[in-house]
Short mmCIF file of C-alpha atoms in Angstrom, two decimals:
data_model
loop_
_atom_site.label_atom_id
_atom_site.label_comp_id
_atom_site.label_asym_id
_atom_site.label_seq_id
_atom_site.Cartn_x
_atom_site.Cartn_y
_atom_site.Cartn_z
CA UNK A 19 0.00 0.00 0.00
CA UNK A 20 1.50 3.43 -1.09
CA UNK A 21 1.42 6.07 1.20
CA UNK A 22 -1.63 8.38 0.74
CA UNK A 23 -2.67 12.03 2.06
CA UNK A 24 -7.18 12.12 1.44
CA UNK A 25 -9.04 14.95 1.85
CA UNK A 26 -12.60 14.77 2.48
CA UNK A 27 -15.00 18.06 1.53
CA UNK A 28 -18.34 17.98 2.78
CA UNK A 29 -20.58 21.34 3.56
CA UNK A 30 -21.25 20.65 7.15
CA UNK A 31 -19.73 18.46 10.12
CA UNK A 32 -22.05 15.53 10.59
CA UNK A 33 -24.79 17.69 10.06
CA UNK A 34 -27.23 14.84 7.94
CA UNK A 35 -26.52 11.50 6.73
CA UNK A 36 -23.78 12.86 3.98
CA UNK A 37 -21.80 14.24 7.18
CA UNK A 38 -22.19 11.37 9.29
CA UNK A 39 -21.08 9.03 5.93
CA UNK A 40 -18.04 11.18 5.13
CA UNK A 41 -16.54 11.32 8.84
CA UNK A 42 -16.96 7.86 9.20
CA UNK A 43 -15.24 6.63 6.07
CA UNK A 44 -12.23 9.40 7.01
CA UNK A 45 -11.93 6.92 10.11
CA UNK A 46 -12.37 3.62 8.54
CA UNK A 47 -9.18 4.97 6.38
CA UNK A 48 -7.38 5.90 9.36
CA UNK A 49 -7.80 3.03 11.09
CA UNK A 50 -6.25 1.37 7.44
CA UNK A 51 -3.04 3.38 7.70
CA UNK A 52 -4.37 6.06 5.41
CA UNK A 53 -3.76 9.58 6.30
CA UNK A 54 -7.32 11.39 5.94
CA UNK A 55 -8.71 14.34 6.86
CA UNK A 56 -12.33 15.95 6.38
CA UNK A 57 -12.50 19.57 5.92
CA UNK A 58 -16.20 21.39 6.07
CA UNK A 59 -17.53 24.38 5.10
CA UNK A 60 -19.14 24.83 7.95
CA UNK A 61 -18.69 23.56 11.49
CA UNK A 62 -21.38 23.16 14.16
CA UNK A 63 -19.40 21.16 16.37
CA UNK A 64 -16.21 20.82 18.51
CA UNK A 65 -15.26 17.53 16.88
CA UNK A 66 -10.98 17.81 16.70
CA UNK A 67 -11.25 15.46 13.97
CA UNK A 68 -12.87 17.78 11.58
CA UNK A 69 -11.57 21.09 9.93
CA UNK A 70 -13.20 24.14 8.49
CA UNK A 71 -13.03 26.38 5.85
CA UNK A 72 -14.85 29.11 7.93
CA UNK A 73 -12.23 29.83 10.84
CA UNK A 74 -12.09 33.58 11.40
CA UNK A 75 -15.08 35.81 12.47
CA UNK A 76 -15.56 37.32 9.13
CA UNK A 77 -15.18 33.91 7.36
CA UNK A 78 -17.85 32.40 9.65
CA UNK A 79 -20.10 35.06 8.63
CA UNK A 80 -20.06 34.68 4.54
CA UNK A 81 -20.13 31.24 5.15
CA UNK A 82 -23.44 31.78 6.75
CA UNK A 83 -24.32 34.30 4.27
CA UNK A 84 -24.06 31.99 1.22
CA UNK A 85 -25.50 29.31 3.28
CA UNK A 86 -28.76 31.60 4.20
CA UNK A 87 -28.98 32.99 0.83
CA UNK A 88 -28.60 29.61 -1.26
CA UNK A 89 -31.35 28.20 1.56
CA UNK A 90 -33.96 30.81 1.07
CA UNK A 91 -33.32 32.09 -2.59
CA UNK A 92 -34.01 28.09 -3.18
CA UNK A 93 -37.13 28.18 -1.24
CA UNK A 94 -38.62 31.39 -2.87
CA UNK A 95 -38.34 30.31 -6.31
CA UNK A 96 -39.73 26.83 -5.59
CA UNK A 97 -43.18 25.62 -5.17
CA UNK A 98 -44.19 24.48 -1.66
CA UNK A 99 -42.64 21.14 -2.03
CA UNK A 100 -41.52 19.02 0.60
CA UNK A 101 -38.23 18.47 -2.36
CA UNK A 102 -34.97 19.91 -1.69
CA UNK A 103 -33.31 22.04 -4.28
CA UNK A 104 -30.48 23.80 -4.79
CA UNK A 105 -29.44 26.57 -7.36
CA UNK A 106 -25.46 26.92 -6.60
CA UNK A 107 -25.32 30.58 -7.12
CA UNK A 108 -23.17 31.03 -3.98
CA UNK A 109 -20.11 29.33 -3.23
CA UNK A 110 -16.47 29.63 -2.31
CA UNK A 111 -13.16 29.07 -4.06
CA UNK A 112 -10.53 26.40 -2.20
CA UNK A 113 -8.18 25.53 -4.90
CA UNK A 114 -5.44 27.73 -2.96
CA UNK A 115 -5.87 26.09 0.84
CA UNK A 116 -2.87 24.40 1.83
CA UNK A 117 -5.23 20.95 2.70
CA UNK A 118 -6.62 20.44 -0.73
CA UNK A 119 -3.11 21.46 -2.40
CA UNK A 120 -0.94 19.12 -0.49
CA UNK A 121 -3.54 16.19 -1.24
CA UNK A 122 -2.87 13.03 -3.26
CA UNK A 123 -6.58 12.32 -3.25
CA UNK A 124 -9.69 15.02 -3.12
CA UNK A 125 -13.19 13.29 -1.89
CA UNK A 126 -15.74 15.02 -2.48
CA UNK A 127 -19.30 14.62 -0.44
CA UNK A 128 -22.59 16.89 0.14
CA UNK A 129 -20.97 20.34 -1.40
CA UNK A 130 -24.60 22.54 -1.60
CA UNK A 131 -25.48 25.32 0.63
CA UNK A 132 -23.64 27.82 -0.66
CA UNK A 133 -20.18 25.56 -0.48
CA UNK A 134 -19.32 24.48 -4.11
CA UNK A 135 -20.64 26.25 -7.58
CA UNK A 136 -19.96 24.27 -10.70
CA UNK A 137 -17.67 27.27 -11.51
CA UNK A 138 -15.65 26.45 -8.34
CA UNK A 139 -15.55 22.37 -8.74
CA UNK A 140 -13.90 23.22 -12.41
CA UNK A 141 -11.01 24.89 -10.68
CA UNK A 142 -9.84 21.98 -9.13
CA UNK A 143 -9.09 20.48 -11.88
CA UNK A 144 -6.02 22.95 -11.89
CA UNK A 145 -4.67 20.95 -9.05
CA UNK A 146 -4.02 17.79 -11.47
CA UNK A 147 -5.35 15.62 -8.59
CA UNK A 148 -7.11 12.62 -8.60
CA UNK A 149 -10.67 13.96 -7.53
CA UNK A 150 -12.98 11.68 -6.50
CA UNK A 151 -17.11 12.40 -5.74
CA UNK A 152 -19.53 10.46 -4.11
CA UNK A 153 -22.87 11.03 -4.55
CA UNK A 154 -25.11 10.95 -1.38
CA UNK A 155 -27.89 12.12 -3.49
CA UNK A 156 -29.09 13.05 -7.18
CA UNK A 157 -28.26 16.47 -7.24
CA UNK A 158 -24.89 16.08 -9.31
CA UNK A 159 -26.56 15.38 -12.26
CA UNK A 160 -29.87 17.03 -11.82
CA UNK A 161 -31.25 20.54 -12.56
CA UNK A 162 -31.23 21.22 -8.84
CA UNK A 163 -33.18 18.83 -7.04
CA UNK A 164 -31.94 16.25 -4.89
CA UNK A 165 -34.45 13.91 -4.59
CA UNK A 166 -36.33 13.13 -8.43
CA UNK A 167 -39.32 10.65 -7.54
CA UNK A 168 -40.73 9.96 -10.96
CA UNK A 169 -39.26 12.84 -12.81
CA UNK A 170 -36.79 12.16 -15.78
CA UNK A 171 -35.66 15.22 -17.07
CA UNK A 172 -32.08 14.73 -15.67
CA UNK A 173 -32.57 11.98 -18.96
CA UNK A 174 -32.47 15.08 -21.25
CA UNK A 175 -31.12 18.70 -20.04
CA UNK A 176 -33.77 19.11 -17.24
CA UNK A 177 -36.16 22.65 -17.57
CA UNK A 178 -39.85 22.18 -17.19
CA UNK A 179 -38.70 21.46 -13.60
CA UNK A 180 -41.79 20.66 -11.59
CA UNK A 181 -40.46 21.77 -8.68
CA UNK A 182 -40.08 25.71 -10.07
CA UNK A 183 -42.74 28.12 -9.63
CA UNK A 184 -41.99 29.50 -12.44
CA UNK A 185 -40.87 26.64 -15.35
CA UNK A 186 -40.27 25.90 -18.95
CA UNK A 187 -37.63 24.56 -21.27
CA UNK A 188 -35.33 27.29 -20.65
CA UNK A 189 -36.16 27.54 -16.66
CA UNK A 190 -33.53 27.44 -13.81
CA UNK A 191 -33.00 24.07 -13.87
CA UNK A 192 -31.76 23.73 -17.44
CA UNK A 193 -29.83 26.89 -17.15
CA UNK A 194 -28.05 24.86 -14.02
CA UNK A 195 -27.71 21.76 -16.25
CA UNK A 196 -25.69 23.97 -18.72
CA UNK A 197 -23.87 25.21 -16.10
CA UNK A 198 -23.01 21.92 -15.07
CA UNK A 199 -22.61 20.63 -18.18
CA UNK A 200 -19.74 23.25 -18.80
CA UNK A 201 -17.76 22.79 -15.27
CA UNK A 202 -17.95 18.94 -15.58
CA UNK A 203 -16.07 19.05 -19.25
CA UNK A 204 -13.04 20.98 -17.45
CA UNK A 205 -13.17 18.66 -14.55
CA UNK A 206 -11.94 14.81 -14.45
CA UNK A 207 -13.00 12.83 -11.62
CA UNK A 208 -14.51 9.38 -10.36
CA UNK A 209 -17.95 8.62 -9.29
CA UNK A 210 -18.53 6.50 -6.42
CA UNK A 211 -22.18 5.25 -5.94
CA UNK A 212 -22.89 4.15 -2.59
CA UNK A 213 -25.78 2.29 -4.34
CA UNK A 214 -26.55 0.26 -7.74
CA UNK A 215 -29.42 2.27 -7.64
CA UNK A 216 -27.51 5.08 -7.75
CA UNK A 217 -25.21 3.99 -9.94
CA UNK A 218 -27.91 3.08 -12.37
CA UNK A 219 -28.93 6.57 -12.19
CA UNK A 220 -25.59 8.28 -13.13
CA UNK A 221 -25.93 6.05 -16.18
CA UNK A 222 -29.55 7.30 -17.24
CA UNK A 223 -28.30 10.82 -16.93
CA UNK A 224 -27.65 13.20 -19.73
CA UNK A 225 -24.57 15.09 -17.50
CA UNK A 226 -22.47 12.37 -16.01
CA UNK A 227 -24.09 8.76 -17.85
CA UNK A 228 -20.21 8.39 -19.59
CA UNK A 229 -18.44 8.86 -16.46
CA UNK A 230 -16.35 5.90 -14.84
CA UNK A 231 -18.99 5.16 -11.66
CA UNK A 232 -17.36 2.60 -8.83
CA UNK A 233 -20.30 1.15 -6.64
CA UNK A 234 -18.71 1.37 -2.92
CA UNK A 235 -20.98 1.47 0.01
CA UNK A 236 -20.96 3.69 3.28
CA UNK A 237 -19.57 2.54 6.47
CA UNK A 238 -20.12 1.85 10.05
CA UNK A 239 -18.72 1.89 13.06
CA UNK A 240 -19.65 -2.06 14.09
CA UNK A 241 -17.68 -1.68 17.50
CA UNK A 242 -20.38 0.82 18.54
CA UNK A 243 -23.76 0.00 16.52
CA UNK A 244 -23.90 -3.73 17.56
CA UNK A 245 -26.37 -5.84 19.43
CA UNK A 246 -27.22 -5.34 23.16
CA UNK A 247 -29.45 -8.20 24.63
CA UNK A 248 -32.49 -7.07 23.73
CA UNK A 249 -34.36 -7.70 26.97
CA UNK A 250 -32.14 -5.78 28.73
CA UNK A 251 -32.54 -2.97 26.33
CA UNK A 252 -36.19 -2.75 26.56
CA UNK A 253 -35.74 -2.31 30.16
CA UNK A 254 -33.16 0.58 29.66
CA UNK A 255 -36.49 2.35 27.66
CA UNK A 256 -38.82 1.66 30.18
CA UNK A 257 -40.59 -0.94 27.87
CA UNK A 258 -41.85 -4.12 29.12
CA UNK A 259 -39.15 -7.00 27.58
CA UNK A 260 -42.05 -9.09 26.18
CA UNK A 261 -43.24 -6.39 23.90
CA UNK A 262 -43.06 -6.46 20.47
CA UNK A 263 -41.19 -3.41 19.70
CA UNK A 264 -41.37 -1.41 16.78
CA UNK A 265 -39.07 1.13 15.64
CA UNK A 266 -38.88 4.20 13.44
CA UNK A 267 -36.76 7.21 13.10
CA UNK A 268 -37.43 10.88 12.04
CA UNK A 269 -41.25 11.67 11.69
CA UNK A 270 -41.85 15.13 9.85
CA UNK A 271 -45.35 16.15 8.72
CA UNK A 272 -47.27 13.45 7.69
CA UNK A 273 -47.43 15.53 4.09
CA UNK A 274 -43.60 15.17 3.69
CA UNK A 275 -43.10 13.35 0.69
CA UNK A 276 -39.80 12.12 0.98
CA UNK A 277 -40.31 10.00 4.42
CA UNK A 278 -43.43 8.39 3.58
CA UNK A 279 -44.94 9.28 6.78
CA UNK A 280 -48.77 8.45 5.38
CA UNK A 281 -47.66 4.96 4.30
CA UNK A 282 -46.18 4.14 8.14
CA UNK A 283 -49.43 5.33 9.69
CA UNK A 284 -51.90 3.50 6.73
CA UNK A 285 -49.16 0.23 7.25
CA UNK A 286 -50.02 0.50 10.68
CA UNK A 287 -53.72 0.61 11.11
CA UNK A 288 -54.03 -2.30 8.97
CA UNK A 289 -52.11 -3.98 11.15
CA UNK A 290 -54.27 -3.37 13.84
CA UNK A 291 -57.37 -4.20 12.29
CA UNK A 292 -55.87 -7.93 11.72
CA UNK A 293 -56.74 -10.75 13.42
CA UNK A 294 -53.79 -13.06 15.08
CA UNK A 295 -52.28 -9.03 16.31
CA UNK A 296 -52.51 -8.38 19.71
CA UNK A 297 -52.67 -4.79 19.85
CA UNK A 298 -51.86 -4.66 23.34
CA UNK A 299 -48.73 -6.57 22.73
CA UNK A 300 -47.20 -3.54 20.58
CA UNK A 301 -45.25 -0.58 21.27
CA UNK A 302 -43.89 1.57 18.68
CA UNK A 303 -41.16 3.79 19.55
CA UNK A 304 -39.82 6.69 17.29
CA UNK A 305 -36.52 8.39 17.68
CA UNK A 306 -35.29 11.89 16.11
CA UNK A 307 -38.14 14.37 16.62
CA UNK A 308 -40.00 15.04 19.94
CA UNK A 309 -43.65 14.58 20.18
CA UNK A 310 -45.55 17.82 18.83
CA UNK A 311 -48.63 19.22 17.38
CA UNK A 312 -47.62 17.81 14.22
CA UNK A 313 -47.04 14.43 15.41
CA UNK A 314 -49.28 12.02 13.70
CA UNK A 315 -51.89 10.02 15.96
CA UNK A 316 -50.56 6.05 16.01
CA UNK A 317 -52.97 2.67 16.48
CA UNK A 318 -50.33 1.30 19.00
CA UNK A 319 -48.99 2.76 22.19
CA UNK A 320 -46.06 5.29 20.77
CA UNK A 321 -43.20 6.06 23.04
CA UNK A 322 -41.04 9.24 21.54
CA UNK A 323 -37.42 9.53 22.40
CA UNK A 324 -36.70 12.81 20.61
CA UNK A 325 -33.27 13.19 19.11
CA UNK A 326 -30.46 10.93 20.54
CA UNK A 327 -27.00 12.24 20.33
CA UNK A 328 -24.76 9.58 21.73
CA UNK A 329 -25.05 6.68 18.87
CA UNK A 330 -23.93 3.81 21.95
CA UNK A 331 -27.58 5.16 23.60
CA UNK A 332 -28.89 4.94 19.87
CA UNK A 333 -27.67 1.68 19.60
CA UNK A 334 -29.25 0.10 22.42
CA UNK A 335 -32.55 1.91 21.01
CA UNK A 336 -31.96 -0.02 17.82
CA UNK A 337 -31.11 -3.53 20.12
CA UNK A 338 -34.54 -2.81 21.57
CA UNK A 339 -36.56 -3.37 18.74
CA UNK A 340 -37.96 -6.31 17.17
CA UNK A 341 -38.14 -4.48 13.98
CA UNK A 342 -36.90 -0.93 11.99
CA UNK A 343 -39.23 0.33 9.79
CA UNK A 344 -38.76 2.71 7.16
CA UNK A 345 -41.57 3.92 4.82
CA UNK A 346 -38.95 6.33 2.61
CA UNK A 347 -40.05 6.67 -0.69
CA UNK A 348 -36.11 7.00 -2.00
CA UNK A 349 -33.22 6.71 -0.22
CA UNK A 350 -29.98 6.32 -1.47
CA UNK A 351 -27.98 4.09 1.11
CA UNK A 352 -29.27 5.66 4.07
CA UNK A 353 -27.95 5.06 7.85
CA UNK A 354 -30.56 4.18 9.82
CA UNK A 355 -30.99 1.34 7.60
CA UNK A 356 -27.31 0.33 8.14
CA UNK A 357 -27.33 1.18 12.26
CA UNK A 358 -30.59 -1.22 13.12
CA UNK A 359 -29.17 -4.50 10.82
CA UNK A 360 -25.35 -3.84 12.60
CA UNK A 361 -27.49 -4.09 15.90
CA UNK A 362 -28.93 -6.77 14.84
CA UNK A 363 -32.65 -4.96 14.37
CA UNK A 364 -34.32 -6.88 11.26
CA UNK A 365 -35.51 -3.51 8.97
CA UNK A 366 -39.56 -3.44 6.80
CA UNK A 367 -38.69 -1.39 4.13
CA UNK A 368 -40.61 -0.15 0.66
CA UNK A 369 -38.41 -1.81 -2.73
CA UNK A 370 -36.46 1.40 -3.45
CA UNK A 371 -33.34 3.40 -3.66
CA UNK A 372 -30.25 1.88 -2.45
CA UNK A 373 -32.27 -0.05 0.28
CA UNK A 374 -32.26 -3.52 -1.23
CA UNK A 375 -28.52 -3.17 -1.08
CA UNK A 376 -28.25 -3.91 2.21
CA UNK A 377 -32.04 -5.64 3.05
CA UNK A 378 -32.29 -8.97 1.75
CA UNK A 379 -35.81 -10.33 1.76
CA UNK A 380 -37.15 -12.49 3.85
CA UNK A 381 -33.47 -13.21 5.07
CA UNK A 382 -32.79 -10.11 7.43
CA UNK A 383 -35.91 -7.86 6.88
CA UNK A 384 -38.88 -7.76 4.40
CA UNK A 385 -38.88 -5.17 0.85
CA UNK A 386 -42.31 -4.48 1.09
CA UNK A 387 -43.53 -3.37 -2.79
CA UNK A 388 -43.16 0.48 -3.44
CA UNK A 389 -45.53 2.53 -1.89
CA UNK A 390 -47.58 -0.38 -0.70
CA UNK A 391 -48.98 0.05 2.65
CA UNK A 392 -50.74 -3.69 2.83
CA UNK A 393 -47.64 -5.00 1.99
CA UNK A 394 -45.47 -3.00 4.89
CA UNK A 395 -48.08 -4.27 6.95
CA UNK A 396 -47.23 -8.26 5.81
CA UNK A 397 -43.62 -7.12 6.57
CA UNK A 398 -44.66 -6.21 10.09
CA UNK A 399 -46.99 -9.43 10.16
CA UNK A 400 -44.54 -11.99 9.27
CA UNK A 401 -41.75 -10.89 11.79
CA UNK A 402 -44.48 -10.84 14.25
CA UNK A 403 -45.27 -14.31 13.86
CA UNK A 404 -41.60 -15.80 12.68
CA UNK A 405 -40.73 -18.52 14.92
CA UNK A 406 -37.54 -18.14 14.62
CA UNK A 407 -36.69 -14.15 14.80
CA UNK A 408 -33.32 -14.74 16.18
CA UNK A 409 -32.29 -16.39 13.32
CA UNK A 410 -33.28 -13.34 11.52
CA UNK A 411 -31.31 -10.50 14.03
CA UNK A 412 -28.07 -12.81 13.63
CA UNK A 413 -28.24 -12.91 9.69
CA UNK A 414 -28.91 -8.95 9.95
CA UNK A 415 -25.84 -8.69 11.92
CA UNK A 416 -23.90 -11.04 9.94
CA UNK A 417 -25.11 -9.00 6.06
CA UNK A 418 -23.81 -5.61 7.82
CA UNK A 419 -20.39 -7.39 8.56
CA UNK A 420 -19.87 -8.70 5.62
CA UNK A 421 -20.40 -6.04 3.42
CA UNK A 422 -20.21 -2.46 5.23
CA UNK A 423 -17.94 -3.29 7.93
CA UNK A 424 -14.89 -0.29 8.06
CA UNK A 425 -12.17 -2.71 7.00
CA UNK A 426 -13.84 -3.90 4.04
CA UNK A 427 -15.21 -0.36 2.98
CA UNK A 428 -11.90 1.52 3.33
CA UNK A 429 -10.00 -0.96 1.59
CA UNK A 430 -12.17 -0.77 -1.58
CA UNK A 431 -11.85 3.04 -1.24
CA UNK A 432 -8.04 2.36 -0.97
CA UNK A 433 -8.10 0.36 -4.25
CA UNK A 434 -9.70 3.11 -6.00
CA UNK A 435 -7.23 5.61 -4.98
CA UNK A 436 -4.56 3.49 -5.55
CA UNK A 437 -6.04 2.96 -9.35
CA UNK A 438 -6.31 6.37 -9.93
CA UNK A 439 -3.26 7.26 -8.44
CA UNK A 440 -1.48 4.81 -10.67
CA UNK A 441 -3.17 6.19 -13.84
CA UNK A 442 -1.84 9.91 -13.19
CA UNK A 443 1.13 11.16 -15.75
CA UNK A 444 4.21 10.61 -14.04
#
């Protein structure tokens, strides 16, 4: 293994799933003998570990600036849509700091919010460094939006963006396409898809569907998210051990598209109506919002842990449940998914995204059909009833392991440096 110097740029610090994903593959490497480092554009936190952009008083405050500005410029211009977008009108140039110009290897992560224009990704290629980008969501090779849903106009040169108040073929979102379009033909770099999913939908695009893609998961920290006894964890919750525990994280309004909210709470009155459920027998638990006005009313009794910042307390939460649920609508690889199967937490998911990556049906969860709640509700059912649910919570265990386990992660990532350090002119 040749010596290596990474650089990670992400906007924010942990901040969302991107942050979490990027800090946590900067360790795996470390603990591989790699010398990484992950530099934000922002930083909420007092983690040593990570580095900032935005040091000084005055740099703090543009940071902010672009941030608040690229936020609510976004939100102005777009119809009330529970669909991120982002127009990458403000941003900030890095090609000069001394982290990204002593690099062998720039990774690239979440770089919206005012962090990264196209304008100032095409200056790095100035650098003649490897540069390579993972894509925690669709907004590389879209118009603007992050999440798509059914829309394929990221086939053609997006415009007629249904997300735009105001829309047509010449509309923001095509006039960020060309944009785009222009920075990524002065910029080389690698794809990594922490999906096939998303891989497959690099290749349908009309910007990047050329472009070398490498399909590499996220990571985990299995020393911290593993399985507690889960008897003993119900106890630590308050919740009687022979519940059936279910659990789910973040619940926004139940019009938010993204989540699926309406599909959880359909999925679970049918459940209740069924014969063969005790309803008595059920407790549902939901982490990462506290219980508001908002809140939608459950058929089982709901306990609500708000937001849990120390992930060994989240992992017990996780080792207390009998199953995850998730009713997202599309997800790219996302974390919670990955926490509950490394603590051995069987997950009931909808067939989409990046999910079926990690949850094999029938084997260490149930892919219920998209946007199905009857068949989230057979999910539920037929863990209820399995016999043999142990069986189940070791081969979840086992799949996370196997396939997203640091060691195995960072040395694909180390491969793919390697490559492409091996390809540059010497």
């Amino acid at each position: 293994m040749i010596d290596l110097k990474v650089v990670h740029l992400n906007t924010y610090d942990g901040n969302g799933g991107a942050g979490r994903a990027c800090l946590r593959l900067s360790d795996a490497l470390k603990a591989s003998g790699i010398d990484s480092k992950v530099l934000v554009y922002y930083k909420f936190g007092q983690n040593p570990k990570i580095d900032t952009f935005s040091k000084t008083p005055i740099q703090k405050a543009m940071a902010v600036y672009n941030i608040l500005s690229e936020r609510y410029y976004a939100k102005w211009l777009s119809k009330s849509v529970k669909t991120p977008f982002s127009l990458q009108w403000f941003g900030k140039s890095i090609k000069n700091h001394p982290e990204v110009k002593n690099a062998d290897i720039i990774h690239l992560h979440w770089i919206n919010h005012g962090f990264l224009t196209p304008k100032f990704l095409a200056e790095l290629d100035e650098l003649e460094k490897p540069i390579v980008w993972t894509f925690h969501d669709s907004n590389a090779f879209t118009g603007g939006c992050h999440v798509r849903y059914g829309c394929e106009n990221f086939h053609q040169q997006c415009g007629n963006c249904p997300i735009l108040k105001i829309n047509g073929d010449n509309d923001i979102s095509h006039k960020t396409w060309l944009r785009k379009q222009k920075a990524y033909g002065e910029l080389n770099f690698h794809i990594i898809a922490p999906s096939n999913w998303m891989a497959k939908s690099v290749k349908f695009s009309s910007l990047l569907g050329t472009r070398k893609t490498s399909v590499i998961p996220n990571t985990i920290e299995t020393n911290v998210f593993k399985p507690y006894v889960k008897s003993e964890a119900k106890k630590i919750l308050k919740i009687n051990p022979d519940k059936f525990v279910l659990m789910s994280g973040f619940m926004p309004s139940k019009n938010d598209k993204h989540k699926g909210t309406p599909y959880l709470i359909e999925a679970l009155e049918i459940l209740s109506r069924r014969t063969g459920i005790q309803k008595s027998n059920i407790e549902l638990v939901i982490f990462g919002n506290k219980e508001n006005a908002e809140m939608p009313e459950f058929p089982f009794k709901t306990t609500f842990l708000g937001t849990i910042n120390k992930d060994d307390h989240l992992a017990k939460c996780y080792s207390a449940a009998d199953a995850f649920i998730t009713p997202s609508l599309e997800d790219n690889l996302p974390n919670t998914v990955m926490e509950s199967l490394a603590c051995a937490t069987p997950v009931i998911a909808f067939t989409t995204g990046g999910i079926p990556d990690m949850v094999k049906h029938m084997q260490n969860g149930y892919l219920a059909k998209y946007e199905n709640a009857e068949d989230l509700a057979n999910g539920i059912e037929w863990l209820y009833h399995r016999p043999n649910k142990e069986a189940i919570q070791k081969a979840a265990r086992l799949s996370i392991l196997s396939d997203f386990s640091e060691e195995v992660v960072a040395a694909e990532h180390i491969h793919l440096y390697e490559t492409l350090i091996n390809l540059q002119p010497k």
